[in-house]
Amino acid sequence: MTKHQKRLSVPESWPVERKTETFTVKADAGPHGEAGVPLLIVLRDVLGYVDSRKEARYALNQDSVLINGKAVSDEERPVGMFDILAFTERDEYYRVFPGQGGRLALTPIDADAAESKLGRIDNKQYVSGGDVQLTLHDGQTLLVDEDADYSPGDSIVVGNEDDEVVAHFEYEEGALVTAVDGAHAGEIGEIEEIQVTPGSAANNVIVEQDDGDGFETVEEYVVVIDENFTGDEGDEPEDVTGGDDE
């Protein structure tokens, strides 16, 4: 199989220029599905820490690049929404956050914030043994107690070291959310109303914002967040594109 991906056909979330070169690196199988951005693109095109695949491989062999608390050795490993990137030798930490237009961007965070990640609950089911299994937006599964009050659409914060749930944010009117897809991707506000649509059509969500504009989008495009997830350090997200492909 080819290790390259045509730039013109990459997902909108990928932070790459589409007309500078014909190809870019292809994401390996892993979390986030087709929306996952290969780690090489983050290291080379976004952060500029390496100039080539060879340099990326050398850097990853030092075990100093972590995703969600675990050292990564595969430069094609997909990186996606709300992942935590840690560069231990540089003492730099980032959260992958949906930027304007749906492109994934990196928000600088501090070391304490990098110890856990946010996940949207996409599915909840009972499994043998009396436990409940939660499936998060990136495919991660967690077992929780049967009486745990979690619902699809809620968000949880999971510790990277032990997979323990350290915070829970309910999907409800008044909740702080960010749009992660659609025309309003990257915008943040509070849910004013959840409009339940009869039948199989998607529910709509009306979001109010401080500037008074607000927006309406489909339910699957919003994720409940905590105010700390909008940029702990107050810095602008990194969203720099360009670079070569070998």
CSV table of C-alpha atoms in Angstrom, one decimal, residues 5-240:
chain,number,residue,atom,x,y,z
A,5,GLN,CA,-2.1,10.7,0.3
A,6,LYS,CA,-3.1,13.2,-2.3
A,7,ARG,CA,-3.3,16.7,-0.7
A,8,LEU,CA,-6.5,17.6,-2.6
A,9,SER,CA,-8.4,14.8,-1.0
A,10,VAL,CA,-7.3,15.1,2.6
A,11,PRO,CA,-10.0,15.8,5.2
A,12,GLU,CA,-10.7,19.5,5.9
A,13,SER,CA,-9.4,19.0,9.4
A,14,TRP,CA,-5.8,18.4,8.2
A,15,PRO,CA,-3.6,21.5,8.6
A,16,VAL,CA,-1.9,21.2,5.2
A,17,GLU,CA,-1.8,23.4,2.1
A,18,ARG,CA,-3.5,21.5,-0.8
A,19,LYS,CA,-1.9,23.1,-3.8
A,20,THR,CA,1.8,23.4,-2.9
A,21,GLU,CA,2.6,19.7,-3.6
A,22,THR,CA,0.7,16.7,-5.0
A,23,PHE,CA,1.1,14.3,-2.1
A,24,THR,CA,1.5,14.3,1.6
A,25,VAL,CA,1.9,11.5,4.2
A,26,LYS,CA,-0.9,9.0,4.7
A,27,ALA,CA,-2.3,8.4,8.2
A,28,ASP,CA,-1.7,4.9,9.6
A,29,ALA,CA,-4.6,2.9,11.1
A,30,GLY,CA,-5.5,4.1,14.6
A,31,PRO,CA,-7.6,6.5,16.6
A,32,HIS,CA,-9.9,9.2,15.1
A,33,GLY,CA,-10.6,7.4,11.8
A,34,GLU,CA,-10.1,9.3,8.6
A,35,ALA,CA,-10.0,12.6,10.5
A,36,GLY,CA,-6.8,11.7,12.3
A,37,VAL,CA,-3.7,13.8,11.1
A,38,PRO,CA,-0.4,11.9,10.8
A,39,LEU,CA,2.0,12.8,13.6
A,40,LEU,CA,4.6,13.6,10.9
A,41,ILE,CA,2.5,16.5,9.6
A,42,VAL,CA,2.2,17.9,13.1
A,43,LEU,CA,6.0,17.7,13.7
A,44,ARG,CA,7.0,19.0,10.3
A,45,ASP,CA,4.3,21.2,8.8
A,46,VAL,CA,2.7,22.6,12.0
A,47,LEU,CA,5.5,22.9,14.6
A,48,GLY,CA,8.5,22.8,12.3
A,49,TYR,CA,10.5,20.6,14.7
A,50,VAL,CA,11.7,18.3,11.8
A,51,ASP,CA,12.3,18.8,8.1
A,52,SER,CA,11.8,15.2,6.9
A,53,ARG,CA,10.4,11.8,7.7
A,54,LYS,CA,13.9,10.6,8.6
A,55,GLU,CA,14.4,13.4,11.2
A,56,ALA,CA,10.9,12.6,12.6
A,57,ARG,CA,11.8,8.9,13.1
A,58,TYR,CA,15.0,9.8,14.9
A,59,ALA,CA,13.2,12.2,17.2
A,60,LEU,CA,10.5,9.6,18.0
A,61,ASN,CA,13.2,7.0,18.8
A,62,GLN,CA,14.2,9.2,21.8
A,63,ASP,CA,10.9,8.4,23.5
A,64,SER,CA,10.4,12.1,24.2
A,65,VAL,CA,7.3,12.7,22.2
A,66,LEU,CA,4.1,11.6,24.0
A,67,ILE,CA,0.5,11.4,22.9
A,68,ASN,CA,-2.0,11.1,25.8
A,69,GLY,CA,0.9,10.2,28.1
A,70,LYS,CA,2.4,7.4,26.0
A,71,ALA,CA,5.6,7.5,24.0
A,72,VAL,CA,5.0,7.3,20.3
A,73,SER,CA,7.4,5.7,17.7
A,74,ASP,CA,5.3,5.7,14.6
A,75,GLU,CA,5.4,9.0,12.6
A,76,GLU,CA,2.2,8.1,10.8
A,77,ARG,CA,0.2,7.6,14.1
A,78,PRO,CA,-3.0,9.6,13.7
A,79,VAL,CA,-3.4,12.7,16.0
A,80,GLY,CA,-6.9,14.1,16.5
A,81,MET,CA,-9.4,16.2,18.4
A,82,PHE,CA,-8.5,16.7,22.1
A,83,ASP,CA,-5.4,14.6,22.0
A,84,ILE,CA,-2.6,15.7,24.3
A,85,LEU,CA,0.9,16.1,22.8
A,86,ALA,CA,3.9,16.4,25.1
A,87,PHE,CA,7.5,17.1,24.1
A,88,THR,CA,9.3,16.3,27.4
A,89,GLU,CA,12.8,17.5,26.3
A,90,ARG,CA,11.3,20.9,25.3
A,91,ASP,CA,8.9,21.0,28.3
A,92,GLU,CA,6.1,21.9,25.8
A,93,TYR,CA,2.6,20.6,25.9
A,94,TYR,CA,-0.3,21.0,23.5
A,95,ARG,CA,-4.0,20.1,23.3
A,96,VAL,CA,-5.4,19.4,19.8
A,97,PHE,CA,-8.4,21.7,19.5
A,98,PRO,CA,-10.8,22.4,16.6
A,99,GLY,CA,-9.7,25.6,15.0
A,100,GLN,CA,-11.6,28.0,12.7
A,101,GLY,CA,-12.9,26.3,9.6
A,102,GLY,CA,-12.6,22.9,11.1
A,103,ARG,CA,-8.8,22.6,10.9
A,104,LEU,CA,-7.2,21.0,13.9
A,105,ALA,CA,-4.9,23.4,15.8
A,106,LEU,CA,-2.6,23.1,18.8
A,107,THR,CA,-3.4,25.0,22.0
A,108,PRO,CA,-0.5,25.4,24.4
A,109,ILE,CA,-1.2,24.1,27.9
A,110,ASP,CA,0.7,23.5,31.1
A,111,ALA,CA,2.2,20.2,32.4
A,112,ASP,CA,-0.7,19.6,34.9
A,113,ALA,CA,-3.3,20.0,32.1
A,114,ALA,CA,-1.4,17.6,30.0
A,115,GLU,CA,-2.0,14.7,32.5
A,116,SER,CA,-5.6,14.2,31.2
A,117,LYS,CA,-7.6,14.5,28.1
A,118,LEU,CA,-11.2,15.3,27.2
A,119,GLY,CA,-13.4,12.7,25.5
A,120,ARG,CA,-17.0,12.9,24.2
A,121,ILE,CA,-19.1,9.8,24.9
A,122,ASP,CA,-20.3,8.5,21.6
A,123,ASN,CA,-21.8,5.2,22.9
A,124,LYS,CA,-22.7,3.5,26.2
A,125,GLN,CA,-23.5,-0.2,26.5
A,126,TYR,CA,-23.7,-2.9,29.2
A,127,VAL,CA,-21.1,-5.6,29.2
A,128,SER,CA,-20.8,-8.9,31.0
A,129,GLY,CA,-19.9,-8.6,34.7
A,130,GLY,CA,-22.3,-5.8,35.4
A,131,ASP,CA,-20.1,-3.0,34.1
A,132,VAL,CA,-20.9,-0.3,31.6
A,133,GLN,CA,-18.6,0.4,28.6
A,134,LEU,CA,-18.2,3.9,27.3
A,135,THR,CA,-16.8,4.5,23.8
A,136,LEU,CA,-15.3,7.9,23.3
A,137,HIS,CA,-15.0,10.0,20.1
A,138,ASP,CA,-11.5,8.7,19.3
A,139,GLY,CA,-12.4,5.0,19.8
A,140,GLN,CA,-11.1,4.6,23.3
A,141,THR,CA,-13.3,2.4,25.5
A,142,LEU,CA,-13.6,2.6,29.3
A,143,LEU,CA,-15.3,0.4,31.9
A,144,VAL,CA,-17.3,2.3,34.5
A,145,ASP,CA,-19.6,1.2,37.3
A,146,GLU,CA,-23.1,0.2,36.4
A,147,ASP,CA,-24.6,3.1,38.4
A,148,ALA,CA,-22.4,5.7,36.8
A,149,ASP,CA,-24.5,8.5,35.5
A,150,TYR,CA,-23.0,9.0,32.0
A,151,SER,CA,-24.9,9.5,28.8
A,152,PRO,CA,-24.0,9.7,25.1
A,153,GLY,CA,-23.2,13.3,24.3
A,154,ASP,CA,-21.7,14.0,27.7
A,155,SER,CA,-17.9,14.7,27.9
A,156,ILE,CA,-15.5,13.3,30.4
A,157,VAL,CA,-11.9,14.0,31.4
A,158,VAL,CA,-9.7,10.9,31.6
A,159,GLY,CA,-6.4,10.6,33.3
A,160,ASN,CA,-3.6,9.5,30.9
A,161,GLU,CA,-1.8,7.4,33.4
A,162,ASP,CA,-4.7,5.3,34.8
A,163,ASP,CA,-7.7,6.0,32.6
A,164,GLU,CA,-9.7,7.2,35.6
A,165,VAL,CA,-12.5,9.7,35.0
A,166,VAL,CA,-11.5,12.9,36.8
A,167,ALA,CA,-14.3,15.2,35.5
A,168,HIS,CA,-17.7,14.9,33.9
A,169,PHE,CA,-19.6,17.5,31.8
A,170,GLU,CA,-23.2,16.8,30.9
A,171,TYR,CA,-24.7,17.5,27.6
A,172,GLU,CA,-27.6,19.8,28.5
A,173,GLU,CA,-28.9,23.3,28.0
A,174,GLY,CA,-26.5,25.8,29.5
A,175,ALA,CA,-23.4,23.6,28.9
A,176,LEU,CA,-20.3,25.2,27.3
A,177,VAL,CA,-19.6,23.6,23.9
A,178,THR,CA,-17.4,24.0,20.9
A,179,ALA,CA,-18.4,23.2,17.4
A,180,VAL,CA,-16.0,20.6,15.9
A,181,ASP,CA,-17.4,20.4,12.3
A,182,GLY,CA,-19.6,22.3,9.9
A,183,ALA,CA,-19.7,26.0,9.1
A,184,HIS,CA,-19.2,27.0,12.7
A,185,ALA,CA,-16.3,24.7,13.6
A,186,GLY,CA,-14.0,26.2,16.2
A,187,GLU,CA,-16.7,28.5,17.6
A,188,ILE,CA,-17.5,28.3,21.4
A,189,GLY,CA,-20.7,29.2,23.3
A,190,GLU,CA,-23.4,27.9,25.6
A,191,ILE,CA,-26.3,25.7,24.6
A,192,GLU,CA,-29.4,27.8,24.6
A,193,GLU,CA,-31.7,25.1,23.3
A,194,ILE,CA,-31.6,21.5,22.2
A,195,GLN,CA,-34.3,21.0,19.5
A,196,VAL,CA,-35.3,17.3,19.4
A,197,THR,CA,-36.3,16.3,15.9
A,198,PRO,CA,-38.9,13.5,15.5
A,199,GLY,CA,-37.9,10.5,13.6
A,200,SER,CA,-34.3,9.7,12.4
A,201,ALA,CA,-33.3,13.3,11.5
A,202,ALA,CA,-30.5,14.8,13.6
A,203,ASN,CA,-31.4,17.0,16.5
A,204,ASN,CA,-30.4,20.7,16.2
A,205,VAL,CA,-28.6,22.8,18.8
A,206,ILE,CA,-28.9,26.5,19.2
A,207,VAL,CA,-25.7,28.0,20.8
A,208,GLU,CA,-25.6,31.5,22.3
A,209,GLN,CA,-22.3,33.5,22.4
A,210,ASP,CA,-21.1,36.5,24.4
A,211,ASP,CA,-21.0,38.7,21.3
A,212,GLY,CA,-24.7,38.1,20.8
A,213,ASP,CA,-24.3,36.3,17.4
A,214,GLY,CA,-24.8,32.7,18.3
A,215,PHE,CA,-25.3,29.9,15.8
A,216,GLU,CA,-27.3,26.8,15.1
A,217,THR,CA,-25.8,23.4,14.1
A,218,VAL,CA,-26.6,19.7,14.3
A,219,GLU,CA,-26.1,17.9,17.6
A,220,GLU,CA,-23.2,15.7,16.4
A,221,TYR,CA,-21.1,18.7,15.6
A,222,VAL,CA,-20.9,20.0,19.2
A,223,VAL,CA,-18.8,18.8,22.1
A,224,VAL,CA,-19.2,19.8,25.7
A,225,ILE,CA,-16.1,21.4,27.2
A,226,ASP,CA,-14.9,23.0,30.3
A,227,GLU,CA,-13.7,26.7,30.2
A,228,ASN,CA,-10.1,25.4,30.8
A,229,PHE,CA,-10.2,23.7,27.4
A,230,THR,CA,-10.4,26.9,25.4
A,231,GLY,CA,-6.7,27.7,25.9
A,232,ASP,CA,-5.1,27.4,29.4
A,233,GLU,CA,-2.1,29.6,28.7
A,234,GLY,CA,-4.0,32.3,26.8
A,235,ASP,CA,-1.9,31.8,23.7
A,236,GLU,CA,-3.1,31.6,20.2
A,237,PRO,CA,-3.3,28.1,18.7
A,238,GLU,CA,-0.6,26.9,16.3
A,239,ASP,CA,-2.0,26.5,12.8
A,240,VAL,CA,1.0,26.8,10.5
